[in-house]
Amino acid sequence: MSTVPAVPAVASVPPVPPVPGTVLLSGIVGSTAYGFAHAGSDLDRLGLFATPTEELHGLHRPAESHVSAAPDLTLHEAAKWCRLALSCNPTASELVWLPDELYEVRTPLGDELVGLRAAFLSAPAVRKAYLGYADQQFRKLLTRDTTDPATRRRAAKHARHLVRLVEQAVRLHETGRNLIRLPDPERIRELGERIADRPALAEGLLADAADRLTGPGVLPAAPDPRPVEAWLRRVRAAHYTPPQGPLHTPGAPAQSTGGALGPTG
């Protein structure tokens, strides 16, 4: 029976760099979360933040994502993350399915979002998103010259993630749960090595997953955006700071004309 690799202590991870907003939920994702990590592996982190609500009212929208390479970190604004998760984006969605020990920041609103994770799921979106990502990995395999050692390692990585994606998709479809920490990462690693050398082996995996994802499952035909919308409105209310001081310039009309122009003469 395979053993699950130990998870690195979260306390040893550098802190999340500052962003223009409040981080509501963040954690360690990627290969470390799946169980693929080895000495020298990058540590990938993902999170979501709430921008100050009053900043959404101006002419220019604040950035919806912040990405850094040192450390490897992606943060999405709350509304953008919700849109990605409602489409069952595999990379974004895993944030609310992490093992507890992989979370670095988990606020009360972040906890609420984890509790809503099933509302984002739908059978068509899981099939489209996960098989779409898996097919991308397969196409990358077909273009790799595996006679070069560095390229061969990248091909094996693509193959591992292809296997992971199809297995996660089928599990989601049939159980309604996304198991991020894989129970048998060594089996997937070994299968990935074989597929890297013979990409045609992946064709059967993709075809089988497509068949199972059109078969009986537990996911609804569409997500339920109502609790998601309610959560996002609570986020906006919690991160709104009313303006201070007078609401209009002295001498200017105190009330809006509703956009209508008065008579000019």
Short mmCIF file of C-alpha atoms in Angstrom, two decimals:
data_model
loop_
_atom_site.label_atom_id
_atom_site.label_comp_id
_atom_site.label_asym_id
_atom_site.label_seq_id
_atom_site.Cartn_x
_atom_site.Cartn_y
_atom_site.Cartn_z
CA MET A 1 0.00 0.00 0.00
CA SER A 2 1.39 3.40 -0.95
CA THR A 3 2.04 6.00 1.68
CA VAL A 4 1.04 9.64 1.47
CA PRO A 5 4.05 12.00 1.54
CA ALA A 6 4.29 14.29 4.51
CA VAL A 7 2.91 17.78 4.07
CA PRO A 8 5.45 20.57 4.71
CA ALA A 9 4.74 22.61 7.79
CA VAL A 10 2.71 25.66 6.87
CA ALA A 11 4.55 27.68 9.51
CA SER A 12 7.78 27.36 7.50
CA VAL A 13 6.22 29.01 4.44
CA PRO A 14 6.93 32.72 3.79
CA PRO A 15 3.93 34.93 4.54
CA VAL A 16 1.48 36.03 1.86
CA PRO A 17 2.73 39.31 0.36
CA PRO A 18 0.48 42.33 0.84
CA VAL A 19 -2.32 42.97 -1.67
CA PRO A 20 -4.72 45.90 -2.02
CA GLY A 21 -7.48 44.18 -0.09
CA THR A 22 -8.10 41.53 2.54
CA VAL A 23 -7.07 37.92 1.94
CA LEU A 24 -10.04 35.73 2.91
CA LEU A 25 -8.68 32.29 2.07
CA SER A 26 -5.32 31.00 0.88
CA GLY A 27 -3.37 27.78 0.93
CA ILE A 28 -0.75 25.52 -0.59
CA VAL A 29 -1.89 23.94 -3.84
CA GLY A 30 -0.35 22.19 -6.83
CA SER A 31 2.05 19.28 -6.64
CA THR A 32 2.52 19.57 -2.87
CA ALA A 33 -1.22 19.30 -2.33
CA TYR A 34 -1.59 16.37 -4.75
CA GLY A 35 1.32 14.42 -3.24
CA PHE A 36 3.64 14.74 -6.26
CA ALA A 37 6.19 17.06 -4.65
CA HIS A 38 9.83 16.06 -4.31
CA ALA A 39 13.01 17.78 -3.16
CA GLY A 40 13.37 20.98 -5.16
CA SER A 41 9.69 21.19 -6.18
CA ASP A 42 8.17 24.64 -6.38
CA LEU A 43 5.67 25.57 -3.69
CA ASP A 44 2.50 26.91 -5.31
CA ARG A 45 0.02 28.98 -3.36
CA LEU A 46 -3.48 30.15 -4.25
CA GLY A 47 -5.90 32.47 -2.53
CA LEU A 48 -8.72 34.95 -2.88
CA PHE A 49 -9.09 38.45 -1.51
CA ALA A 50 -11.75 41.12 -1.11
CA THR A 51 -10.93 44.49 -2.57
CA PRO A 52 -12.32 47.45 -0.57
CA THR A 53 -15.89 47.81 -1.80
CA GLU A 54 -15.67 51.56 -2.33
CA GLU A 55 -12.88 50.98 -4.87
CA LEU A 56 -15.41 49.20 -7.10
CA HIS A 57 -17.46 52.38 -7.49
CA GLY A 58 -15.04 54.48 -9.50
CA LEU A 59 -14.23 54.81 -13.17
CA HIS A 60 -11.39 52.31 -13.06
CA ARG A 61 -11.81 48.78 -11.77
CA PRO A 62 -9.04 47.50 -9.51
CA ALA A 63 -7.01 44.51 -10.64
CA GLU A 64 -8.85 41.21 -10.20
CA SER A 65 -5.74 39.04 -9.90
CA HIS A 66 -2.28 39.38 -8.43
CA VAL A 67 0.42 36.93 -9.48
CA SER A 68 3.97 36.74 -8.15
CA ALA A 69 6.85 34.36 -8.79
CA ALA A 70 8.75 34.80 -5.53
CA PRO A 71 6.92 33.17 -3.88
CA ASP A 72 4.76 31.43 -6.51
CA LEU A 73 1.40 32.90 -5.57
CA THR A 74 -1.86 33.63 -7.35
CA LEU A 75 -4.58 35.67 -5.64
CA HIS A 76 -7.97 36.30 -7.27
CA GLU A 77 -10.47 38.92 -6.18
CA ALA A 78 -13.54 37.32 -4.60
CA ALA A 79 -15.90 37.94 -7.53
CA LYS A 80 -13.42 36.65 -10.11
CA TRP A 81 -12.72 33.54 -8.06
CA CYS A 82 -16.46 32.85 -7.82
CA ARG A 83 -16.84 33.14 -11.58
CA LEU A 84 -13.96 30.73 -12.12
CA ALA A 85 -15.34 28.27 -9.58
CA LEU A 86 -18.84 28.39 -11.08
CA SER A 87 -17.24 27.20 -14.34
CA CYS A 88 -15.49 24.45 -12.31
CA ASN A 89 -12.04 25.73 -13.24
CA PRO A 90 -9.83 22.94 -11.81
CA THR A 91 -7.03 25.22 -10.65
CA ALA A 92 -9.21 27.78 -8.89
CA SER A 93 -11.70 25.28 -7.47
CA GLU A 94 -9.18 23.26 -5.51
CA LEU A 95 -8.81 26.14 -3.04
CA VAL A 96 -12.03 25.14 -1.25
CA TRP A 97 -11.21 21.41 -1.21
CA LEU A 98 -7.76 21.48 0.43
CA PRO A 99 -6.88 19.40 3.49
CA ASP A 100 -7.14 21.59 6.59
CA GLU A 101 -3.39 21.60 7.22
CA LEU A 102 -2.68 23.22 3.84
CA TYR A 103 -4.59 26.43 4.55
CA GLU A 104 -2.46 29.44 5.46
CA VAL A 105 -5.23 32.03 5.79
CA ARG A 106 -8.77 31.02 6.69
CA THR A 107 -11.06 33.83 7.83
CA PRO A 108 -14.73 33.41 8.85
CA LEU A 109 -15.82 34.47 5.35
CA GLY A 110 -13.31 32.00 3.93
CA ASP A 111 -14.82 29.27 6.09
CA GLU A 112 -18.26 30.18 4.77
CA LEU A 113 -16.99 29.79 1.21
CA VAL A 114 -15.57 26.35 1.96
CA GLY A 115 -19.01 25.43 3.29
CA LEU A 116 -20.58 26.52 -0.01
CA ARG A 117 -18.24 24.54 -2.26
CA ALA A 118 -20.91 22.11 -3.49
CA ALA A 119 -22.99 25.02 -4.83
CA PHE A 120 -20.34 25.70 -7.49
CA LEU A 121 -20.48 22.22 -9.00
CA SER A 122 -22.35 21.05 -12.09
CA ALA A 123 -21.92 17.99 -14.26
CA PRO A 124 -21.53 19.81 -17.61
CA ALA A 125 -18.98 22.27 -16.22
CA VAL A 126 -16.88 19.53 -14.58
CA ARG A 127 -16.84 17.57 -17.82
CA LYS A 128 -15.94 20.58 -19.96
CA ALA A 129 -13.34 22.10 -17.65
CA TYR A 130 -11.50 18.99 -16.46
CA LEU A 131 -11.46 17.18 -19.78
CA GLY A 132 -10.49 20.42 -21.46
CA TYR A 133 -7.49 20.85 -19.17
CA ALA A 134 -6.56 17.17 -19.55
CA ASP A 135 -6.70 17.48 -23.33
CA GLN A 136 -4.35 20.49 -23.11
CA GLN A 137 -1.85 18.33 -21.23
CA PHE A 138 -2.21 15.61 -23.86
CA ARG A 139 -1.52 18.05 -26.70
CA LYS A 140 1.59 19.29 -24.92
CA LEU A 141 2.77 15.68 -24.66
CA LEU A 142 2.48 15.25 -28.40
CA THR A 143 4.82 18.18 -29.03
CA ARG A 144 7.59 17.20 -26.60
CA ASP A 145 10.89 15.79 -27.84
CA THR A 146 11.52 13.34 -25.02
CA THR A 147 15.09 12.60 -26.15
CA ASP A 148 16.10 15.75 -24.24
CA PRO A 149 16.21 15.07 -20.46
CA ALA A 150 14.70 18.43 -19.46
CA THR A 151 11.92 18.07 -22.01
CA ARG A 152 11.34 14.50 -20.87
CA ARG A 153 10.80 15.70 -17.29
CA ARG A 154 8.28 18.26 -18.48
CA ALA A 155 6.48 15.59 -20.48
CA ALA A 156 6.22 13.39 -17.39
CA LYS A 157 4.77 16.34 -15.47
CA HIS A 158 2.14 16.92 -18.16
CA ALA A 159 1.28 13.22 -18.07
CA ARG A 160 0.90 13.17 -14.27
CA HIS A 161 -1.45 16.10 -14.36
CA LEU A 162 -3.45 14.54 -17.19
CA VAL A 163 -4.02 11.43 -15.08
CA ARG A 164 -4.83 13.52 -12.02
CA LEU A 165 -7.37 15.64 -13.88
CA VAL A 166 -9.32 12.74 -15.34
CA GLU A 167 -9.38 10.89 -12.01
CA GLN A 168 -10.48 13.99 -10.10
CA ALA A 169 -13.19 14.66 -12.69
CA VAL A 170 -14.63 11.17 -12.45
CA ARG A 171 -14.53 11.29 -8.64
CA LEU A 172 -16.32 14.64 -8.63
CA HIS A 173 -18.95 13.39 -11.06
CA GLU A 174 -19.63 10.18 -9.18
CA THR A 175 -19.24 11.31 -5.54
CA GLY A 176 -19.61 15.10 -5.52
CA ARG A 177 -16.28 15.48 -3.72
CA ASN A 178 -12.91 16.67 -4.99
CA LEU A 179 -10.10 14.68 -3.40
CA ILE A 180 -7.09 16.98 -3.74
CA ARG A 181 -4.57 14.87 -1.80
CA LEU A 182 -4.43 11.77 -3.97
CA PRO A 183 -4.38 8.44 -2.10
CA ASP A 184 -1.90 6.82 -4.49
CA PRO A 185 0.41 9.48 -5.96
CA GLU A 186 3.16 6.96 -6.73
CA ARG A 187 0.83 4.99 -9.02
CA ILE A 188 0.01 8.19 -10.89
CA ARG A 189 3.69 9.13 -11.02
CA GLU A 190 4.59 5.73 -12.53
CA LEU A 191 1.71 5.91 -15.00
CA GLY A 192 2.84 9.40 -15.95
CA GLU A 193 6.32 8.10 -16.72
CA ARG A 194 4.89 5.47 -19.06
CA ILE A 195 2.61 7.97 -20.79
CA ALA A 196 5.52 10.40 -21.25
CA ASP A 197 7.25 7.72 -23.32
CA ARG A 198 4.08 6.55 -25.07
CA PRO A 199 1.51 9.38 -25.22
CA ALA A 200 -0.96 7.13 -27.02
CA LEU A 201 -1.56 5.39 -23.69
CA ALA A 202 -3.43 8.50 -22.56
CA GLU A 203 -6.03 8.18 -25.29
CA GLY A 204 -7.74 5.31 -23.49
CA LEU A 205 -7.78 7.23 -20.20
CA LEU A 206 -9.37 10.26 -21.86
CA ALA A 207 -11.96 8.17 -23.68
CA ASP A 208 -12.89 6.23 -20.53
CA ALA A 209 -13.23 9.44 -18.53
CA ALA A 210 -15.43 10.98 -21.23
CA ASP A 211 -17.72 7.94 -21.12
CA ARG A 212 -17.99 7.96 -17.33
CA LEU A 213 -18.64 11.69 -17.23
CA THR A 214 -21.66 11.24 -19.50
CA GLY A 215 -22.95 8.38 -17.34
CA PRO A 216 -24.87 8.46 -14.05
CA GLY A 217 -23.49 10.86 -11.47
CA VAL A 218 -24.48 12.92 -8.45
CA LEU A 219 -23.83 16.43 -9.73
CA PRO A 220 -26.66 18.77 -10.76
CA ALA A 221 -27.17 19.98 -14.31
CA ALA A 222 -26.32 23.55 -13.25
CA PRO A 223 -24.63 25.22 -10.27
CA ASP A 224 -26.61 27.11 -7.64
CA PRO A 225 -25.43 30.74 -7.79
CA ARG A 226 -27.87 31.98 -5.11
CA PRO A 227 -25.77 31.20 -2.03
CA VAL A 228 -22.68 32.35 -3.91
CA GLU A 229 -24.30 35.71 -4.68
CA ALA A 230 -25.42 36.04 -1.05
CA TRP A 231 -21.90 35.30 0.17
CA LEU A 232 -20.37 37.84 -2.19
CA ARG A 233 -22.80 40.51 -0.98
CA ARG A 234 -21.75 39.77 2.61
CA VAL A 235 -18.15 40.21 1.52
CA ARG A 236 -18.95 43.56 -0.07
CA ALA A 237 -20.82 44.74 3.04
CA ALA A 238 -18.00 43.63 5.36
CA HIS A 239 -15.36 45.48 3.32
CA TYR A 240 -17.16 48.76 2.72
CA THR A 241 -15.93 51.92 4.43
CA PRO A 242 -18.43 54.78 4.09
CA PRO A 243 -16.92 58.04 2.80
CA GLN A 244 -15.91 60.55 5.43
CA GLY A 245 -16.82 64.24 5.36
CA PRO A 246 -19.32 66.03 3.09
CA LEU A 247 -20.78 64.03 0.25
CA HIS A 248 -20.72 66.99 -2.19
CA THR A 249 -18.61 70.02 -2.90
CA PRO A 250 -19.79 73.17 -1.07
CA GLY A 251 -21.88 75.29 -3.43
CA ALA A 252 -22.70 72.35 -5.69
CA PRO A 253 -26.22 70.85 -5.97
CA ALA A 254 -26.80 68.41 -3.10
CA GLN A 255 -29.00 66.09 -5.17
CA SER A 256 -28.44 64.39 -8.48
CA THR A 257 -30.53 65.42 -11.45
CA GLY A 258 -30.59 61.78 -12.53
CA GLY A 259 -28.45 62.57 -15.54
CA ALA A 260 -31.00 64.96 -17.10
CA LEU A 261 -29.78 68.37 -18.21
CA GLY A 262 -31.81 71.46 -17.20
CA PRO A 263 -32.87 74.14 -19.64
CA THR A 264 -30.02 76.24 -21.03
CA GLY A 265 -31.95 79.39 -21.66
#
